[in-house]
Short mmCIF file of C-alpha atoms and ligand atoms in Angstrom, two decimals:
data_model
loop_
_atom_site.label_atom_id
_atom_site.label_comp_id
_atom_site.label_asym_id
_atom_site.label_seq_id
_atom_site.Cartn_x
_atom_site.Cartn_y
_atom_site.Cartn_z
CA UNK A 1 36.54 -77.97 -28.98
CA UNK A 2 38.97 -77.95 -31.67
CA UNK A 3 37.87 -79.70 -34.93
CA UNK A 4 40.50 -81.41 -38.09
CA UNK A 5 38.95 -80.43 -41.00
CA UNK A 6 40.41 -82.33 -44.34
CA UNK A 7 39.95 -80.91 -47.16
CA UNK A 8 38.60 -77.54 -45.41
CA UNK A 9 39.74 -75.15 -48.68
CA UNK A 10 37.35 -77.35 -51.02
CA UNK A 11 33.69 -76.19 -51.71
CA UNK A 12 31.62 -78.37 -49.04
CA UNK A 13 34.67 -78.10 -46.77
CA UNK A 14 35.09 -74.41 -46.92
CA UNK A 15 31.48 -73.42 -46.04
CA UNK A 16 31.63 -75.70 -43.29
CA UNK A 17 34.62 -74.32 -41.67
CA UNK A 18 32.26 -71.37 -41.66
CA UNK A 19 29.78 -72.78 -39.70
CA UNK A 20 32.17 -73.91 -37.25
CA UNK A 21 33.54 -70.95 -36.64
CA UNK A 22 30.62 -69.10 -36.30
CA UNK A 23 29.97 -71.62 -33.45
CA UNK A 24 32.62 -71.14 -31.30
CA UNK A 25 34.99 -74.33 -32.50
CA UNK A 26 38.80 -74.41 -33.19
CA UNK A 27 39.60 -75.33 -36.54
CA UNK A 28 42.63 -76.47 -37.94
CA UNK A 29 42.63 -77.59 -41.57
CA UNK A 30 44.51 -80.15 -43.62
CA UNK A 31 44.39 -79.76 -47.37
CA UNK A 32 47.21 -80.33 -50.12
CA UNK A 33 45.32 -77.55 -51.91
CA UNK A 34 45.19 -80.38 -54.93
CA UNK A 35 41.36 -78.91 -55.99
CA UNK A 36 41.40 -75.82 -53.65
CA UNK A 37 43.09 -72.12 -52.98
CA UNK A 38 45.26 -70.95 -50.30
CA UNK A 39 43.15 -67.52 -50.86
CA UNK A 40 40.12 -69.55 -49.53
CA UNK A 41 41.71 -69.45 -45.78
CA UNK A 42 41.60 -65.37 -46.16
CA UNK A 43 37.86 -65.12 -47.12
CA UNK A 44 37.25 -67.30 -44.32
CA UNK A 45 38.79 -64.68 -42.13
CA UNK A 46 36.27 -62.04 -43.79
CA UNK A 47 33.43 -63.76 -43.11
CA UNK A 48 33.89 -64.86 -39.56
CA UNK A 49 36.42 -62.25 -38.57
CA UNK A 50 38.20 -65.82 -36.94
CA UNK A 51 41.37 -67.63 -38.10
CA UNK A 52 42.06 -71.75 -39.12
CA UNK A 53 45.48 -73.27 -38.39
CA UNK A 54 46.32 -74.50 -42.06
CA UNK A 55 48.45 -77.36 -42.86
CA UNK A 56 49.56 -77.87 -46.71
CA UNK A 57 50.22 -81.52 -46.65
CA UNK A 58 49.09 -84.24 -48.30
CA UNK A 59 46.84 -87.02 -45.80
CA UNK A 60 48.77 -89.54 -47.71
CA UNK A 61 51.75 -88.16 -46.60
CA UNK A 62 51.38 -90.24 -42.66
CA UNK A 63 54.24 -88.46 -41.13
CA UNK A 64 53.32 -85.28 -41.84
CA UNK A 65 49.50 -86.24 -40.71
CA UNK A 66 51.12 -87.56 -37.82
CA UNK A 67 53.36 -84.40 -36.85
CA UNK A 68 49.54 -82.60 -36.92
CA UNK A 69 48.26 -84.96 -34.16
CA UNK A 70 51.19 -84.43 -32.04
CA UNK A 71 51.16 -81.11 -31.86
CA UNK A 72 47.15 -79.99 -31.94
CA UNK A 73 45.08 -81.61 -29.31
CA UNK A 74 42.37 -82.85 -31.93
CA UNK A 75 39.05 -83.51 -30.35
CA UNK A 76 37.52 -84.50 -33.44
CA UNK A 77 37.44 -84.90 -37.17
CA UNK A 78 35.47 -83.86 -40.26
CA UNK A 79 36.97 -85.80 -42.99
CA UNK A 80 36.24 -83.93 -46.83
CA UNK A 81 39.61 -84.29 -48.42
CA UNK A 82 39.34 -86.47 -51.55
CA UNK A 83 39.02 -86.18 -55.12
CA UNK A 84 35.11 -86.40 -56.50
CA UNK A 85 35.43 -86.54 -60.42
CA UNK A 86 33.11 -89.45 -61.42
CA UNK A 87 34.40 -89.22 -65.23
CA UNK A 88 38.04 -88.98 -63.95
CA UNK A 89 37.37 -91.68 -61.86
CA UNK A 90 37.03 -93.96 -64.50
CA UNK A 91 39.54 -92.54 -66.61
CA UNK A 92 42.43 -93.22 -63.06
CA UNK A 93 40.92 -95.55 -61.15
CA UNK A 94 44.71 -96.28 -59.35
CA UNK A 95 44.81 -92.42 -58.45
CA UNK A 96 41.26 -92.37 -56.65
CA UNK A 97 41.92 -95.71 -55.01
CA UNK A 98 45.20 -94.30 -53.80
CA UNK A 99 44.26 -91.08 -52.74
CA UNK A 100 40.77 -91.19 -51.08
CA UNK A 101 41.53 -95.02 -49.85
CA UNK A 102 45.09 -94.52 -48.32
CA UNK A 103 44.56 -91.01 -47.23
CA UNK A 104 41.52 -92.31 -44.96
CA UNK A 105 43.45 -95.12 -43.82
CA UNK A 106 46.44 -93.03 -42.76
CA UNK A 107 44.11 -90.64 -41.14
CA UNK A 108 42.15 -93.51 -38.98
CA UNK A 109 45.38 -95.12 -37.48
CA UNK A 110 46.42 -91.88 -36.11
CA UNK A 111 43.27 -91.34 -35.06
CA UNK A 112 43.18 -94.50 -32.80
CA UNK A 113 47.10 -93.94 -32.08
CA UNK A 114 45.65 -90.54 -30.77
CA UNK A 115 42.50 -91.43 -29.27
CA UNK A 116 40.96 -89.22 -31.17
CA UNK A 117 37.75 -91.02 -31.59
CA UNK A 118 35.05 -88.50 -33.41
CA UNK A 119 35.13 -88.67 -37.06
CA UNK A 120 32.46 -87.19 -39.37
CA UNK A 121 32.80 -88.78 -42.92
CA UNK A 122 31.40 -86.93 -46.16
CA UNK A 123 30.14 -90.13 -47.84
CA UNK A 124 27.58 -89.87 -51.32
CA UNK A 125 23.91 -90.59 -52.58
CA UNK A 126 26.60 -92.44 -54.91
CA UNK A 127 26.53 -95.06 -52.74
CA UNK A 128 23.14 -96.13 -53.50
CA UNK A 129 23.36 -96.44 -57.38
CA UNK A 130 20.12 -97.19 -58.83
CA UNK A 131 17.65 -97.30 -56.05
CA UNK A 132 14.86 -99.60 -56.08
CA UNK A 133 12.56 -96.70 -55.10
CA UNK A 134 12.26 -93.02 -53.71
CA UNK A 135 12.49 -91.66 -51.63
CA UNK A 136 15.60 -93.06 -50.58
CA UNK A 137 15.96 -94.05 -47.09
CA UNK A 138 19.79 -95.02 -45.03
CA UNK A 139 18.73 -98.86 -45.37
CA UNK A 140 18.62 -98.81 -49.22
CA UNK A 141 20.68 -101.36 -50.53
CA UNK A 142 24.16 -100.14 -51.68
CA UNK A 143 25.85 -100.26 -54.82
CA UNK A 144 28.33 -98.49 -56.90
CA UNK A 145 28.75 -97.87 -60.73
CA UNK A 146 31.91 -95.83 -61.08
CA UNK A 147 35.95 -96.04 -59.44
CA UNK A 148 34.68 -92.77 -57.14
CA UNK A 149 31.91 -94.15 -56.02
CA UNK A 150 33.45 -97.69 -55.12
CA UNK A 151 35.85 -95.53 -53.03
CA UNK A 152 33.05 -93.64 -50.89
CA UNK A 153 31.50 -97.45 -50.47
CA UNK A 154 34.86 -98.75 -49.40
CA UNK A 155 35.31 -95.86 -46.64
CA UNK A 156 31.87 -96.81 -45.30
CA UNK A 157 32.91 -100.25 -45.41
CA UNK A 158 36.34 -99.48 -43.72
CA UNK A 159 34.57 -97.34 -40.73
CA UNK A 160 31.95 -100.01 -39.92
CA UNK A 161 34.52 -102.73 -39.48
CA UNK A 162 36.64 -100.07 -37.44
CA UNK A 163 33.76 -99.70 -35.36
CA UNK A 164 32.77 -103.55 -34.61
CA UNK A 165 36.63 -103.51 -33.42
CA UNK A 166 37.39 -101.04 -31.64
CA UNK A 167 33.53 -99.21 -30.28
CA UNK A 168 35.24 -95.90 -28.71
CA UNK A 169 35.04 -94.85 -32.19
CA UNK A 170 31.92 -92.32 -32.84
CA UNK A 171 31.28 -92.30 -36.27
CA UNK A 172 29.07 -90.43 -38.39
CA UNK A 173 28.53 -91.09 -42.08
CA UNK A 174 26.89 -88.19 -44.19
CA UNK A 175 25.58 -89.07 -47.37
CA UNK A 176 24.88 -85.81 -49.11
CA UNK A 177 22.30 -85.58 -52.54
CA UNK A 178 23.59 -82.83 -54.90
CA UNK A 179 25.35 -79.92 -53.20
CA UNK A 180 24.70 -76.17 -55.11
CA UNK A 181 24.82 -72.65 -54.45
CA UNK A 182 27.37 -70.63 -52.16
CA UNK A 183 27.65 -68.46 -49.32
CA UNK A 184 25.74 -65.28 -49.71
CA UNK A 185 28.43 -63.21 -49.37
CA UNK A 186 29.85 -64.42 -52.79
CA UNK A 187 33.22 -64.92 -51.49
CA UNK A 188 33.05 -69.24 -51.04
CA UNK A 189 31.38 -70.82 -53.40
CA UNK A 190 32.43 -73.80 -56.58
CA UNK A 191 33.86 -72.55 -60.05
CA UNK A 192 35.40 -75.53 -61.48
CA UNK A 193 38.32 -75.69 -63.85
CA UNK A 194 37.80 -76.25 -67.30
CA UNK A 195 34.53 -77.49 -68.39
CA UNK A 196 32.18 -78.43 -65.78
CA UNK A 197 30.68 -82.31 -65.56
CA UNK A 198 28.23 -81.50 -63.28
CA UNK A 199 25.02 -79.25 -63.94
CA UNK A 200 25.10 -76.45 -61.61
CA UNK A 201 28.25 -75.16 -62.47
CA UNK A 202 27.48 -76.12 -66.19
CA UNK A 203 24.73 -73.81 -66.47
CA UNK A 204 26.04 -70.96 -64.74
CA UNK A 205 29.17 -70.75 -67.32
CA UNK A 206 26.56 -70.62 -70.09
CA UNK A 207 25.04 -68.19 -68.19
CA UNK A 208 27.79 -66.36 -68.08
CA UNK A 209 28.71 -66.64 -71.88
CA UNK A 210 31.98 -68.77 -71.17
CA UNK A 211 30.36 -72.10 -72.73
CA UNK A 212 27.63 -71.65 -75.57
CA UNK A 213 25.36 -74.26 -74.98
CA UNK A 214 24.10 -76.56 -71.97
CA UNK A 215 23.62 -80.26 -73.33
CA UNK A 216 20.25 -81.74 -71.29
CA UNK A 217 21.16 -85.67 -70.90
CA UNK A 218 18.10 -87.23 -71.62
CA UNK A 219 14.48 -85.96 -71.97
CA UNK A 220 13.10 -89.35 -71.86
CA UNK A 221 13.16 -90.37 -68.40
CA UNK A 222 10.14 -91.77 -66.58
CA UNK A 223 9.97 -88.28 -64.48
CA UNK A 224 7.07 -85.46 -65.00
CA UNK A 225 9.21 -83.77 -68.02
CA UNK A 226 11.55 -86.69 -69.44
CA UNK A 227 14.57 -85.01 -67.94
CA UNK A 228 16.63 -85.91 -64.84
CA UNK A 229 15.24 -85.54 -60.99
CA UNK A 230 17.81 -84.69 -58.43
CA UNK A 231 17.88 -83.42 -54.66
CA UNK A 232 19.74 -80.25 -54.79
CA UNK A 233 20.51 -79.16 -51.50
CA UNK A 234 22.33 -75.31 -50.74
CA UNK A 235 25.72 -76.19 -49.53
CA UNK A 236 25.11 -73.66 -46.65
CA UNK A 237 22.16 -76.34 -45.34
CA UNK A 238 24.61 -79.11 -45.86
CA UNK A 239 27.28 -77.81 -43.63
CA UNK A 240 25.07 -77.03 -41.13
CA UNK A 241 24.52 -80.53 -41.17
CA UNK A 242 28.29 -80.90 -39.96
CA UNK A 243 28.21 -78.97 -36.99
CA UNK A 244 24.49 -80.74 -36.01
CA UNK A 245 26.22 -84.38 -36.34
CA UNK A 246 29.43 -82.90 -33.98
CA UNK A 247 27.18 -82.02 -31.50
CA UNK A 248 24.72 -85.43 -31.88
CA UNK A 249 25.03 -86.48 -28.23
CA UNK A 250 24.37 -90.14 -29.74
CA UNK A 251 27.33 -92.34 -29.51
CA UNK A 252 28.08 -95.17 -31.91
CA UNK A 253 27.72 -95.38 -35.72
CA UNK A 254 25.36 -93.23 -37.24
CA UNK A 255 24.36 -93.20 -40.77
CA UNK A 256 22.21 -90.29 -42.38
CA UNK A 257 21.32 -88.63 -45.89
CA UNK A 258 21.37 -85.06 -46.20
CA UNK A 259 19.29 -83.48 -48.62
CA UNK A 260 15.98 -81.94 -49.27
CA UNK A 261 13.76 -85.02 -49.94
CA UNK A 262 12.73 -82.96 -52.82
CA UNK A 263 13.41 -83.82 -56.23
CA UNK A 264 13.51 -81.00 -59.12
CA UNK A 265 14.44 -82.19 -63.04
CA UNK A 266 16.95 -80.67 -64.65
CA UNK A 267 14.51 -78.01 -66.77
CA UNK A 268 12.86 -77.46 -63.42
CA UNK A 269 16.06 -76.36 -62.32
CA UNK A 270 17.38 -74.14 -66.04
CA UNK A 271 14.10 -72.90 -65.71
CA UNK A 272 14.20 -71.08 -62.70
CA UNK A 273 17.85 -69.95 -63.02
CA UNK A 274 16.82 -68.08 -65.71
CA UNK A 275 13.74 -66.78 -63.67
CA UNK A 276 15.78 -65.87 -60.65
CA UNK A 277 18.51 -64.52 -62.35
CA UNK A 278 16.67 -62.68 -65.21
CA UNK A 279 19.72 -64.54 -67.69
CA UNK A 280 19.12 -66.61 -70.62
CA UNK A 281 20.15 -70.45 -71.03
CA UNK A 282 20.96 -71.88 -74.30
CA UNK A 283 20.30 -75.26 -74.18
CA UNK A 284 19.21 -78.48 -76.52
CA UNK A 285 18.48 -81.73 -75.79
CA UNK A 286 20.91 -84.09 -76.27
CA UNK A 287 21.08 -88.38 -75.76
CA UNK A 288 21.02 -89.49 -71.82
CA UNK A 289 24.33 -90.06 -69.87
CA UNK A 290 25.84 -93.40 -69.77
CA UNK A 291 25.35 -94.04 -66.10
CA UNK A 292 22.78 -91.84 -65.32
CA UNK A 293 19.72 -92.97 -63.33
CA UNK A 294 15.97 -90.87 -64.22
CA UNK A 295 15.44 -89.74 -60.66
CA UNK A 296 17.47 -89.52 -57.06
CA UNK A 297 16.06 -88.01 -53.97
CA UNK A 298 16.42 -88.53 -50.44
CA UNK A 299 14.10 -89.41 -47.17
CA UNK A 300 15.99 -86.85 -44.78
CA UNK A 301 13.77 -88.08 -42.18
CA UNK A 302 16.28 -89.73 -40.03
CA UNK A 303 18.71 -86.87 -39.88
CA UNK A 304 15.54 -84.49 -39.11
CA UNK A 305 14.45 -86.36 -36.28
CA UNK A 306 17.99 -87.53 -35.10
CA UNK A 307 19.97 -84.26 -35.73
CA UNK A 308 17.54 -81.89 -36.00
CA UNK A 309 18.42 -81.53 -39.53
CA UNK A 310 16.53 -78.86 -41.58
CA UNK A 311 17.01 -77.26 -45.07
CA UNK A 312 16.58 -72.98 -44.44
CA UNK A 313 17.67 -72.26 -48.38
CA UNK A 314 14.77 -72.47 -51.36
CA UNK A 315 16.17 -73.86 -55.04
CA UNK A 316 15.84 -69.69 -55.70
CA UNK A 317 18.73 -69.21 -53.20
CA UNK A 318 20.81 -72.09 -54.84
CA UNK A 319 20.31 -70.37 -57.74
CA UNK A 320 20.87 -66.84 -57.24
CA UNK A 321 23.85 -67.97 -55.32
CA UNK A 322 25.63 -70.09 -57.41
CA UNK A 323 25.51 -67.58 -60.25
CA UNK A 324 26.31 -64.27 -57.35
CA UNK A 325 29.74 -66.27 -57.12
CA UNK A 326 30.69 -67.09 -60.37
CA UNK A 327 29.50 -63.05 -61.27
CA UNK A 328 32.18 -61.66 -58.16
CA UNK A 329 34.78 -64.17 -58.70
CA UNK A 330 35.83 -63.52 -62.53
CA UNK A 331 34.80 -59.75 -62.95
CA UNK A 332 32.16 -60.08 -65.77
P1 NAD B 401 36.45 -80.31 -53.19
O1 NAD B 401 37.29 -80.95 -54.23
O2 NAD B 401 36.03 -78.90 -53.39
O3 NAD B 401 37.17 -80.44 -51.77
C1 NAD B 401 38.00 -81.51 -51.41
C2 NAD B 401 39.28 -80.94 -50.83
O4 NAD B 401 40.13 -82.02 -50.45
C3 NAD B 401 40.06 -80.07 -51.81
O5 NAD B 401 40.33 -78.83 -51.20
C4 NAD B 401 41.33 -80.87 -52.09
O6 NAD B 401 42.44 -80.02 -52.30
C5 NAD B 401 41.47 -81.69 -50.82
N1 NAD B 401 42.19 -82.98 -50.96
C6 NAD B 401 41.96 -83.97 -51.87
N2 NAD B 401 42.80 -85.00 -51.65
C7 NAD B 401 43.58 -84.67 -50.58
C8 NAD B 401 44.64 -85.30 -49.89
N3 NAD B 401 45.09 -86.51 -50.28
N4 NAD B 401 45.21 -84.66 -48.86
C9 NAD B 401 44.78 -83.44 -48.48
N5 NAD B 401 43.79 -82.79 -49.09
C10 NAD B 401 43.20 -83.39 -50.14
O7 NAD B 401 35.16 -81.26 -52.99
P2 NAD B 401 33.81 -80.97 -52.23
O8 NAD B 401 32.74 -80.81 -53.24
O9 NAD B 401 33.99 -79.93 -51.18
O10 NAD B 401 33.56 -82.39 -51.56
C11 NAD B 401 34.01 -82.68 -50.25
C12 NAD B 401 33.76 -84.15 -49.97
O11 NAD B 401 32.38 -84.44 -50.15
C13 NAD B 401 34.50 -85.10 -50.90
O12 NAD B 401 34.94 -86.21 -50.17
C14 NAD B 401 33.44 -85.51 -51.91
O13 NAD B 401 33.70 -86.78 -52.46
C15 NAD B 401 32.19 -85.52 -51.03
N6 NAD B 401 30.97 -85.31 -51.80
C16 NAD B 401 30.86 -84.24 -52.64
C17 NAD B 401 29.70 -84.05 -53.39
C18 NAD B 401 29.59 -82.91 -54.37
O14 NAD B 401 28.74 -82.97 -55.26
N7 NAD B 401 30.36 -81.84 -54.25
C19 NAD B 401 28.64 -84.95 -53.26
C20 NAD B 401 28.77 -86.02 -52.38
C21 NAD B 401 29.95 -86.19 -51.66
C1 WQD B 402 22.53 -83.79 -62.38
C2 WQD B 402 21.50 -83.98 -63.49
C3 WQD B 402 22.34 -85.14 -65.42
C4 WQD B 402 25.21 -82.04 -66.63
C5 WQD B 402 27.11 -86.31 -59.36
C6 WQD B 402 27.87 -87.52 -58.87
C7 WQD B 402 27.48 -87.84 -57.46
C8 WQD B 402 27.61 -86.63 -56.54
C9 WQD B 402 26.94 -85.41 -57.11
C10 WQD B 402 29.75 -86.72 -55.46
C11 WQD B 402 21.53 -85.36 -64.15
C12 WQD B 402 21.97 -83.72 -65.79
C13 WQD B 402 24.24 -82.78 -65.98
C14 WQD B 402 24.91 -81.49 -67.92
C15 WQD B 402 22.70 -82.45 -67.77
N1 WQD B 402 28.98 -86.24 -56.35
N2 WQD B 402 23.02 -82.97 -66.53
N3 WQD B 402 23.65 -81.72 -68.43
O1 WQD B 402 25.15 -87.05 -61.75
O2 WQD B 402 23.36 -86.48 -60.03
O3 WQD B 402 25.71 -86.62 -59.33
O4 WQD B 402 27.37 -85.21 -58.47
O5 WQD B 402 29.54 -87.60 -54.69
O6 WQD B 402 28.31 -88.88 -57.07
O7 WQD B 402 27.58 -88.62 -59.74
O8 WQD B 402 25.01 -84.73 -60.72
O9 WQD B 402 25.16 -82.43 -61.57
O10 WQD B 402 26.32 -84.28 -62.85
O11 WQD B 402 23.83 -84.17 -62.87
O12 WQD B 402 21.59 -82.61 -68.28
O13 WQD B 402 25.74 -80.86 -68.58
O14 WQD B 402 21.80 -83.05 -64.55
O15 WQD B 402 22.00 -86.01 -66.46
O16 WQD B 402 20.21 -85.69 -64.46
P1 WQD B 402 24.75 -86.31 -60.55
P2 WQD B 402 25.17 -83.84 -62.01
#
């Protein structure tokens, strides 16, 4: 079966390509390389000894998209490509309209001009904004706060109507919690640019002495110690999750979260960073986050029993490997 993966070079994308590989499916990727690395497609090669066909285009670019799905006999698609800065986001709402928006559009109609009908879509716990309570289950009511979010809200919106019209369409929508940690091998894994917005890769650039302090948004939530409650999920669990909703023998449109359904605050989380990885966190409290919410985590009931969905990787893996990565990747 030979899977498009957009967006395959980026962090979720990457480890999923992985996973596919490791399972016996073709991959070809599409990614303009706009948040990603060409040298990405070689440690792939190291770690499953198997090759991707790589395309450097843009998926806003519909000729070039199209000039993929004439030539590669797609079976079905995992669509990651987008940009994902909620700050940025605000800051260009135009360019994340444009790019996640037109890119999925361009990437639907050739789908249907195609008949390629399988499409796996990496939607966000975004979509939910503040939930009314927790955990949070696929039925929630939906909201968004933010231009990213509106985006991942609009997709959703864009493949249910797609579906009502046209029903050969099998459509799964992922929502995933927050994604942290790496592959073990320390060769795929997230090191943002610049400084980091979200807290992961935040604390592992104290860690590493390249910021000096991590700012805690907030210590006066309604949560056990006044600080924020997330699901962190290991991004190897969540592309598992991928290859379970490709091979989903239910037909239609499917809907699930993937995370944990654990929460952990954000001094849970410094806290045993420091434990696992015997490293010490500066950090001070500072005032909450405008648009932050005191706790998010997910029922991942539905994708357990429907996809057989399971989380292998304990918050000391996500730690130890998000820091293993940063450590082999700049040579400290
Ligand atoms: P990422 O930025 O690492 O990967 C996205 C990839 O898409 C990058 O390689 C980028 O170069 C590529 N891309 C962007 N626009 C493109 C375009 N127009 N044409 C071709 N390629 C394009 O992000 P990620 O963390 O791997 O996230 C993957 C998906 O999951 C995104 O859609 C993101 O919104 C969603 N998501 C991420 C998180 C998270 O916390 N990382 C949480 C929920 C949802
Ligand atoms: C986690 C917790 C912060 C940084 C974001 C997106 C969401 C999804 C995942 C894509 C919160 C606290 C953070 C710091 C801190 N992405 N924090 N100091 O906000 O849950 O979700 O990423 O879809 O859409 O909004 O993740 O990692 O930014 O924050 O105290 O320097 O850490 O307040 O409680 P968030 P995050």
């Amino acid at each position: 079966m030979k899977v498009l993966v957009t967006g395959g070079c980026g962090y979720i994308g990457s480890h999923t390509v992985v996973d596919l590989l490791n399972d016996g499916y073709e991959v070809i990727i599409v990614d303009n390389l706009s948040n990603s690395k060409i040298e990405v497609l070689d440690k792939i090669k190291k770690i499953t000894g198997k090759s991707v066909t790589f395309y450097q285009y843009d998926l806003c670019d519909k000729e070039k998209l199209e000039s993929v799905f004439a030539k590669e006999k797609i079976d079905a698609v995992i669509h990651f490509a987008g940009l994902k800065a909620v700050g940025e986001s605000v800051q260009k709402p135009l360019m994340y309209y444009e790019n996640n928006l037109f890119s999925t559009i361009n990437l639907l109609e050739m789908m249907q001009k195609y008949k390629v009908y399988k499409i796996v879509f990496s939607s966000s716990a975004t979509v939910y904004g503040s939930p009314k309570s927790l955990p949070i289950k696929e039925d929630f009511p939906l909201s968004t706060t933010n231009p990213y979010g509106t985006t991942k809200l609009m997709i959703e919106n864009i493949l249910t109507d797609l579906y009502k019209a046209d029903n050969s369409f099998d459509i799964t929508i992922l929502r995933y919690f927050n994604p942290i940690g790496a592959h073990k091998s320390g060769l795929l894994g997230e090191d943002p640019n610049g400084i980091p917005n979200n807290l992961m890769p935040y604390i592992v650039k104290v860690a590493t002495g390249d910021l000096p302090i991590l700012s805690i948004f907030g210590d006066d939530y309604d949560t056990e110690d006044g600080t924020g409650v997330r699901d962190y999920i290991h991004v190897c669990d969540l592309s598992y999750g991928h290859v379970l909703a490709l091979k989903n023998p239910q037909n239609g449109l499917k809907i699930y979260n993937l995370g944990t359904g654990k929460g952990t605050s954000v001094l849970e989380l410094v806290t045993m960073f420091e434990k696992v990885n015997n490293v010490k966190v500066n950090r001070q409290i500072a005032k909450r986050r405008e648009g932050d919410i005191a706790s998010c985590y997910a029922s991942n009931e539905k994708a357990h029993k429907e996809l057989g969905f399971t989380c292998k990787y304990t918050l000391e893996d996500m730690c130890k490997d998000s820091y293993n990565y940063v450590k082999k990747n700049t040579n400290l």
